[in-house]
Amino acid sequence: MARRATVLSYCVVDNLSRSRLGPLQFSTAIRARHLRWHRWNGRVFVICGLVIGTSALVMSFGMPAIGGVNQAVATTLFAIFFLFALCKAFWHIRRREIALHRQWMIRAFAVGLAVATIRPIVGIFFATSPLTGLTPHEFFGIAFWIGFVLHLIAAEAWIHLTPPQPAAVIG
């Protein structure tokens, strides 16, 4: 019971940080007018992300995956990438490299959102399973790979199609 409560707590923190606070970080208007808030919100986002990314790694190894090894490998790889992207973003902002910080935060945010996209993909697989004959063990891993890869493609497109915004004064 305590284990479920802990996982639920992580999910609540993740949902708040990723879906509520995260998009505000990319608003040029908010960042320009409220730089101090942007910085504190970013710190909260990174700390929550580190907790969530670490818990995803722990769950990858500590809990049985419905999709077997395929799902466990996808979860492990993208948890590591998510943590790496957060750390790279933090590293670049500490060095005042705003454009690189932006790129790595976009990647981290995209991978974090992928978890929410995987759910409807799994739903499509469930809905079509009478026609395809696929079982959850067969399609869960595939759904994870689809969700994560789609989000990384979207992140790279966003990075390459949108110019970096003017850097705020860092003081």
Coordinates of N, CA and C in Angstrom, one line a residue:
M1 N 0.8 -1.2 0.0 CA 0.0 0.0 0.0 C 0.9 1.3 0.0
A2 N 1.9 1.3 0.8 CA 2.8 2.4 0.9 C 3.5 2.7 -0.4
R3 N 3.8 1.6 -1.1 CA 4.5 1.7 -2.4 C 3.6 2.4 -3.4
R4 N 2.3 2.0 -3.4 CA 1.4 2.7 -4.4 C 1.2 4.1 -4.0
A5 N 1.2 4.5 -2.7 CA 1.0 5.9 -2.3 C 2.3 6.7 -2.8
T6 N 3.4 6.1 -2.7 CA 4.6 6.8 -3.2 C 4.6 7.0 -4.7
V7 N 4.2 6.0 -5.4 CA 4.1 6.1 -6.9 C 3.1 7.2 -7.2
L8 N 1.9 7.2 -6.5 CA 0.9 8.2 -6.8 C 1.4 9.6 -6.5
S9 N 2.2 9.7 -5.4 CA 2.8 11.0 -5.0 C 3.7 11.5 -6.2
Y10 N 4.5 10.6 -6.7 CA 5.4 11.0 -7.8 C 4.5 11.4 -9.0
C11 N 3.5 10.7 -9.3 CA 2.6 11.1 -10.4 C 2.0 12.4 -10.3
V12 N 1.5 12.8 -9.1 CA 1.0 14.1 -8.8 C 2.0 15.2 -9.0
V13 N 3.2 15.0 -8.4 CA 4.3 16.0 -8.6 C 4.6 16.1 -10.1
D14 N 4.7 15.0 -10.8 CA 5.0 15.0 -12.2 C 4.0 15.8 -13.0
N15 N 2.7 15.5 -12.7 CA 1.7 16.1 -13.4 C 1.7 17.6 -13.2
L16 N 1.9 18.1 -12.0 CA 1.9 19.5 -11.7 C 3.1 20.2 -12.3
S17 N 4.3 19.6 -12.2 CA 5.4 20.2 -12.7 C 5.5 20.2 -14.3
R18 N 5.2 19.0 -14.8 CA 5.3 18.9 -16.3 C 4.2 19.6 -17.0
S19 N 3.0 19.4 -16.6 CA 1.9 19.9 -17.4 C 1.4 21.3 -17.1
R20 N 1.7 21.7 -15.8 CA 1.2 23.0 -15.4 C 2.4 24.0 -15.4
L21 N 3.5 23.7 -14.8 CA 4.6 24.7 -14.7 C 5.4 24.7 -16.0
G22 N 5.6 23.5 -16.6 CA 6.5 23.4 -17.8 C 6.2 24.3 -18.9
P23 N 5.0 24.4 -19.4 CA 4.7 25.2 -20.6 C 5.0 26.7 -20.3
L24 N 4.8 27.1 -19.0 CA 5.0 28.5 -18.7 C 6.5 28.9 -18.9
Q25 N 7.4 27.9 -18.8 CA 8.8 28.2 -18.9 C 9.2 28.6 -20.4
F26 N 8.3 28.3 -21.3 CA 8.6 28.6 -22.7 C 8.0 29.9 -23.2
S27 N 7.3 30.6 -22.3 CA 6.6 31.8 -22.7 C 7.6 33.0 -22.6
T28 N 7.9 33.6 -23.8 CA 8.8 34.7 -23.8 C 8.3 35.9 -23.0
A29 N 7.0 36.1 -23.0 CA 6.4 37.2 -22.3 C 6.6 37.0 -20.8
I30 N 6.3 35.8 -20.3 CA 6.5 35.6 -18.8 C 7.9 35.7 -18.4
R31 N 8.8 35.1 -19.3 CA 10.2 35.1 -19.0 C 10.8 36.5 -18.9
A32 N 10.3 37.4 -19.9 CA 10.8 38.7 -20.0 C 10.3 39.6 -18.8
R33 N 9.1 39.4 -18.4 CA 8.5 40.2 -17.4 C 8.8 39.7 -16.0
H34 N 8.9 38.4 -15.9 CA 9.1 37.8 -14.5 C 10.3 36.8 -14.5
L35 N 11.4 37.4 -14.8 CA 12.6 36.5 -14.8 C 12.9 35.8 -13.6
R36 N 12.7 36.4 -12.4 CA 12.9 35.8 -11.1 C 12.0 34.6 -11.0
W37 N 10.7 34.8 -11.3 CA 9.8 33.6 -11.2 C 10.2 32.5 -12.2
H38 N 10.6 32.9 -13.4 CA 11.0 31.9 -14.4 C 12.2 31.0 -13.8
R39 N 13.1 31.7 -13.2 CA 14.2 31.0 -12.6 C 13.8 30.0 -11.5
W40 N 12.9 30.5 -10.6 CA 12.5 29.6 -9.5 C 11.6 28.5 -10.0
N41 N 10.8 28.8 -10.9 CA 9.9 27.8 -11.6 C 10.8 26.7 -12.3
G42 N 11.8 27.2 -12.9 CA 12.8 26.3 -13.6 C 13.5 25.4 -12.6
R43 N 13.9 25.9 -11.5 CA 14.5 25.1 -10.4 C 13.5 24.0 -9.9
V44 N 12.3 24.4 -9.7 CA 11.3 23.4 -9.2 C 11.1 22.4 -10.3
F45 N 11.0 22.8 -11.5 CA 10.8 21.9 -12.7 C 12.0 20.9 -12.7
V46 N 13.2 21.4 -12.6 CA 14.4 20.5 -12.7 C 14.4 19.5 -11.5
I47 N 14.1 20.0 -10.3 CA 14.1 19.1 -9.1 C 13.1 18.0 -9.3
C48 N 11.8 18.5 -9.6 CA 10.8 17.5 -9.8 C 11.1 16.5 -11.0
G49 N 11.7 17.0 -12.0 CA 12.2 16.1 -13.1 C 13.2 15.1 -12.7
L50 N 14.1 15.5 -11.8 CA 15.1 14.6 -11.3 C 14.5 13.5 -10.5
V51 N 13.5 13.9 -9.7 CA 12.8 12.9 -8.9 C 12.0 11.9 -9.7
I52 N 11.3 12.5 -10.7 CA 10.5 11.6 -11.6 C 11.4 10.7 -12.5
G53 N 12.5 11.3 -13.0 CA 13.4 10.5 -13.9 C 14.0 9.4 -13.1
T54 N 14.4 9.7 -11.9 CA 15.1 8.7 -11.1 C 14.1 7.6 -10.7
S55 N 12.8 8.0 -10.4 CA 11.8 7.0 -10.0 C 11.5 6.1 -11.2
A56 N 11.5 6.7 -12.4 CA 11.2 5.9 -13.6 C 12.3 4.9 -13.8
L57 N 13.5 5.2 -13.6 CA 14.6 4.3 -13.6 C 14.5 3.2 -12.6
V58 N 14.1 3.5 -11.4 CA 13.9 2.5 -10.3 C 12.8 1.6 -10.7
M59 N 11.7 2.2 -11.2 CA 10.5 1.3 -11.6 C 10.9 0.4 -12.8
S60 N 11.7 0.9 -13.7 CA 12.1 0.1 -14.8 C 12.8 -1.2 -14.4
F61 N 13.6 -1.1 -13.3 CA 14.3 -2.3 -12.8 C 13.6 -3.0 -11.7
G62 N 12.7 -2.3 -10.9 CA 12.1 -2.9 -9.8 C 10.7 -3.4 -9.9
M63 N 10.1 -3.0 -11.0 CA 8.7 -3.5 -11.2 C 8.6 -4.2 -12.5
P64 N 7.8 -5.3 -12.5 CA 7.7 -6.0 -13.8 C 7.0 -5.2 -14.8
A65 N 7.5 -5.2 -16.1 CA 6.9 -4.4 -17.1 C 5.9 -5.2 -17.9
I66 N 4.7 -4.7 -18.1 CA 3.6 -5.4 -18.9 C 4.2 -5.8 -20.2
G67 N 4.9 -4.9 -20.9 CA 5.5 -5.1 -22.2 C 6.8 -5.9 -22.2
G68 N 7.2 -6.4 -21.1 CA 8.4 -7.2 -21.0 C 9.7 -6.4 -21.2
V69 N 10.7 -7.1 -21.8 CA 12.0 -6.4 -22.0 C 11.9 -5.2 -22.9
N70 N 11.1 -5.3 -23.9 CA 10.9 -4.2 -24.9 C 10.5 -2.9 -24.2
Q71 N 9.5 -3.0 -23.3 CA 9.0 -1.9 -22.6 C 10.1 -1.4 -21.6
A72 N 10.7 -2.3 -20.9 CA 11.7 -2.0 -19.9 C 12.9 -1.3 -20.5
V73 N 13.3 -1.7 -21.7 CA 14.4 -1.0 -22.4 C 14.0 0.4 -22.8
A74 N 12.8 0.5 -23.3 CA 12.4 1.8 -23.7 C 12.3 2.8 -22.5
T75 N 11.7 2.3 -21.5 CA 11.6 3.1 -20.2 C 12.9 3.5 -19.7
T76 N 13.8 2.6 -19.6 CA 15.2 2.8 -19.1 C 15.9 3.8 -20.0
L77 N 15.9 3.6 -21.3 CA 16.6 4.5 -22.2 C 16.1 5.9 -22.1
F78 N 14.8 6.1 -22.1 CA 14.3 7.4 -22.1 C 14.3 8.1 -20.8
A79 N 14.3 7.3 -19.7 CA 14.5 7.9 -18.4 C 15.9 8.4 -18.3
I80 N 16.9 7.7 -18.8 CA 18.3 8.1 -18.8 C 18.4 9.4 -19.7
F81 N 17.8 9.4 -20.9 CA 17.9 10.5 -21.7 C 17.2 11.7 -21.1
F82 N 16.1 11.5 -20.4 CA 15.4 12.6 -19.7 C 16.3 13.3 -18.7
L83 N 16.9 12.4 -17.9 CA 17.8 12.9 -16.8 C 19.0 13.6 -17.4
F84 N 19.6 13.0 -18.5 CA 20.7 13.7 -19.2 C 20.3 15.0 -19.7
A85 N 19.1 15.1 -20.4 CA 18.7 16.4 -20.9 C 18.5 17.5 -19.8
L86 N 17.9 17.1 -18.7 CA 17.8 18.0 -17.6 C 19.1 18.5 -17.1
C87 N 20.0 17.6 -17.0 CA 21.4 17.9 -16.5 C 22.1 18.8 -17.5
K88 N 22.0 18.5 -18.8 CA 22.6 19.4 -19.8 C 22.0 20.8 -19.8
A89 N 20.7 20.8 -19.6 CA 20.0 22.1 -19.6 C 20.5 23.0 -18.4
F90 N 20.6 22.3 -17.3 CA 21.1 23.0 -16.1 C 22.6 23.4 -16.3
W91 N 23.4 22.5 -16.8 CA 24.8 22.9 -17.1 C 24.9 24.1 -18.0
H92 N 24.1 24.2 -19.0 CA 24.2 25.3 -20.0 C 23.7 26.6 -19.4
I93 N 22.7 26.5 -18.6 CA 22.2 27.8 -18.0 C 23.2 28.3 -16.9
R94 N 23.9 27.4 -16.2 CA 24.9 27.8 -15.3 C 26.1 28.5 -16.0
R95 N 26.3 28.1 -17.2 CA 27.4 28.7 -18.0 C 26.9 29.9 -18.9
R96 N 25.6 30.2 -18.7 CA 25.0 31.3 -19.4 C 24.9 31.1 -20.9
E97 N 24.7 29.9 -21.3 CA 24.5 29.5 -22.7 C 23.0 29.3 -22.9
I98 N 22.3 30.4 -23.1 CA 20.9 30.4 -23.1 C 20.3 29.5 -24.3
A99 N 20.9 29.6 -25.5 CA 20.3 28.9 -26.6 C 20.5 27.4 -26.4
L100 N 21.6 26.9 -25.9 CA 21.8 25.5 -25.6 C 20.9 25.1 -24.5
H101 N 20.7 25.9 -23.4 CA 19.8 25.6 -22.3 C 18.4 25.4 -22.9
R102 N 18.0 26.3 -23.7 CA 16.6 26.2 -24.3 C 16.5 24.8 -25.1
Q103 N 17.5 24.5 -25.9 CA 17.4 23.2 -26.7 C 17.2 22.0 -25.7
W104 N 18.0 22.0 -24.7 CA 18.0 20.8 -23.8 C 16.7 20.8 -23.0
M105 N 16.2 21.9 -22.6 CA 14.9 21.9 -21.9 C 13.8 21.5 -22.8
I106 N 13.8 21.9 -24.0 CA 12.8 21.4 -24.9 C 12.8 19.9 -25.1
R107 N 14.0 19.3 -25.2 CA 14.1 17.9 -25.2 C 13.6 17.2 -24.0
A108 N 14.0 17.7 -22.8 CA 13.5 17.1 -21.6 C 12.0 17.2 -21.4
F109 N 11.5 18.4 -21.7 CA 10.0 18.6 -21.6 C 9.3 17.6 -22.6
A110 N 9.8 17.5 -23.8 CA 9.2 16.6 -24.8 C 9.2 15.1 -24.3
V111 N 10.3 14.7 -23.8 CA 10.3 13.3 -23.3 C 9.4 13.1 -22.1
G112 N 9.3 14.1 -21.2 CA 8.4 14.1 -20.1 C 7.0 14.0 -20.5
L113 N 6.6 14.7 -21.6 CA 5.2 14.7 -22.1 C 4.9 13.4 -22.8
A114 N 5.9 12.7 -23.3 CA 5.7 11.5 -24.0 C 4.9 10.4 -23.2
V115 N 5.2 10.4 -21.9 CA 4.5 9.5 -21.0 C 3.0 9.6 -21.1
A116 N 2.5 10.9 -21.2 CA 1.1 11.1 -21.4 C 0.6 10.7 -22.8
T117 N 1.4 10.7 -23.8 CA 1.0 10.3 -25.1 C 0.9 8.8 -25.3
I118 N 1.7 8.1 -24.5 CA 1.8 6.7 -24.6 C 0.4 6.1 -24.2
R119 N -0.3 6.7 -23.3 CA -1.6 6.2 -22.9 C -2.6 6.1 -24.0
P120 N -2.8 7.1 -24.8 CA -3.8 6.9 -26.0 C -3.2 6.0 -27.0
I121 N -1.9 5.9 -27.2 CA -1.4 4.9 -28.1 C -1.7 3.5 -27.6
V122 N -1.6 3.2 -26.3 CA -1.9 1.9 -25.7 C -3.4 1.7 -25.9
G123 N -4.2 2.8 -25.8 CA -5.7 2.6 -26.0 C -6.0 2.2 -27.4
I124 N -5.3 2.8 -28.4 CA -5.5 2.4 -29.8 C -5.2 0.9 -30.0
F125 N -4.0 0.5 -29.4 CA -3.7 -0.9 -29.5 C -4.7 -1.8 -28.8
F126 N -5.2 -1.4 -27.6 CA -6.3 -2.2 -27.0 C -7.5 -2.3 -27.9
A127 N -7.9 -1.2 -28.5 CA -9.1 -1.1 -29.3 C -9.0 -2.0 -30.6
T128 N -7.7 -2.0 -31.1 CA -7.5 -2.8 -32.3 C -7.1 -4.2 -32.1
S129 N -6.9 -4.6 -30.8 CA -6.3 -5.9 -30.5 C -7.2 -7.1 -31.0
P130 N -8.6 -6.9 -31.0 CA -9.4 -8.0 -31.6 C -9.1 -8.2 -33.1
L131 N -8.7 -7.2 -33.8 CA -8.4 -7.3 -35.2 C -6.9 -7.8 -35.4
T132 N -6.0 -7.3 -34.6 CA -4.6 -7.6 -34.8 C -4.2 -8.9 -34.1
G133 N -4.9 -9.2 -33.0 CA -4.5 -10.3 -32.2 C -3.3 -10.1 -31.3
L134 N -2.9 -8.8 -31.2 CA -1.8 -8.5 -30.3 C -2.2 -8.5 -28.9
T135 N -1.4 -8.9 -28.0 CA -1.6 -8.9 -26.6 C -0.9 -7.7 -25.9
P136 N -1.3 -7.3 -24.7 CA -0.6 -6.2 -24.1 C 0.9 -6.5 -23.9
H137 N 1.3 -7.7 -23.7 CA 2.7 -8.0 -23.6 C 3.4 -7.7 -24.9
E138 N 2.7 -7.8 -26.0 CA 3.3 -7.5 -27.3 C 3.3 -6.1 -27.7
F139 N 2.2 -5.3 -27.3 CA 2.1 -3.9 -27.8 C 2.6 -2.9 -26.8
F140 N 2.7 -3.2 -25.5 CA 3.1 -2.1 -24.6 C 4.4 -1.5 -24.9
G141 N 5.4 -2.3 -25.2 CA 6.7 -1.9 -25.5 C 6.7 -1.0 -26.8
I142 N 6.0 -1.5 -27.8 CA 5.9 -0.8 -29.1 C 5.3 0.6 -28.8
A143 N 4.2 0.7 -28.0 CA 3.6 1.9 -27.7 C 4.6 2.9 -27.0
F144 N 5.4 2.4 -26.1 CA 6.4 3.3 -25.4 C 7.4 3.8 -26.5
W145 N 7.9 3.0 -27.3 CA 8.8 3.4 -28.4 C 8.2 4.5 -29.3
I146 N 6.9 4.2 -29.7 CA 6.2 5.2 -30.6 C 6.1 6.5 -29.9
G147 N 5.6 6.5 -28.6 CA 5.4 7.8 -27.9 C 6.7 8.5 -27.7
F148 N 7.7 7.9 -27.2 CA 9.0 8.6 -27.0 C 9.6 9.1 -28.3
V149 N 9.6 8.3 -29.3 CA 10.3 8.7 -30.6 C 9.5 9.9 -31.2
L150 N 8.2 9.8 -31.2 CA 7.4 10.9 -31.8 C 7.7 12.2 -31.0
H151 N 7.8 12.2 -29.7 CA 8.1 13.4 -29.0 C 9.5 13.9 -29.2
L152 N 10.4 13.0 -29.4 CA 11.8 13.5 -29.7 C 11.8 14.1 -31.1
I153 N 11.1 13.6 -32.0 CA 11.1 14.2 -33.4 C 10.4 15.5 -33.3
A154 N 9.3 15.6 -32.5 CA 8.7 16.9 -32.4 C 9.6 18.0 -31.7
A155 N 10.3 17.5 -30.7 CA 11.3 18.4 -30.0 C 12.3 18.9 -31.0
E156 N 12.9 18.0 -31.7 CA 14.0 18.4 -32.7 C 13.4 19.4 -33.8
A157 N 12.2 19.1 -34.2 CA 11.5 20.0 -35.2 C 11.3 21.4 -34.6
W158 N 10.8 21.4 -33.3 CA 10.6 22.7 -32.6 C 11.9 23.4 -32.5
I159 N 13.0 22.8 -32.1 CA 14.3 23.4 -31.9 C 14.8 24.0 -33.2
H160 N 14.6 23.2 -34.3 CA 15.2 23.7 -35.6 C 14.3 24.6 -36.4
L161 N 13.0 24.6 -36.1 CA 12.1 25.5 -36.8 C 11.8 26.8 -36.1
T162 N 12.1 26.9 -34.8 CA 11.9 28.1 -34.1 C 13.2 28.7 -33.7
P163 N 13.4 30.0 -34.0 CA 14.7 30.6 -33.6 C 14.7 30.9 -32.1
P164 N 15.9 30.8 -31.5 CA 16.0 31.2 -30.1 C 15.5 32.6 -29.9
Q165 N 14.8 32.8 -28.8 CA 14.3 34.1 -28.5 C 15.5 34.9 -27.9
P166 N 15.3 36.2 -27.9 CA 16.4 37.1 -27.3 C 16.7 36.6 -25.9
A167 N 17.9 36.6 -25.5 CA 18.3 36.1 -24.2 C 17.9 37.2 -23.2
A168 N 17.4 36.8 -22.1 CA 17.1 37.7 -21.0 C 18.5 38.1 -20.3
V169 N 18.5 39.2 -19.7 CA 19.7 39.6 -19.0 C 19.9 38.8 -17.8
I170 N 21.0 38.2 -17.6 CA 21.3 37.3 -16.5 C 22.2 38.1 -15.5
G171 N 21.6 38.2 -14.4 CA 22.4 39.0 -13.4 C 22.4 38.4 -12.0

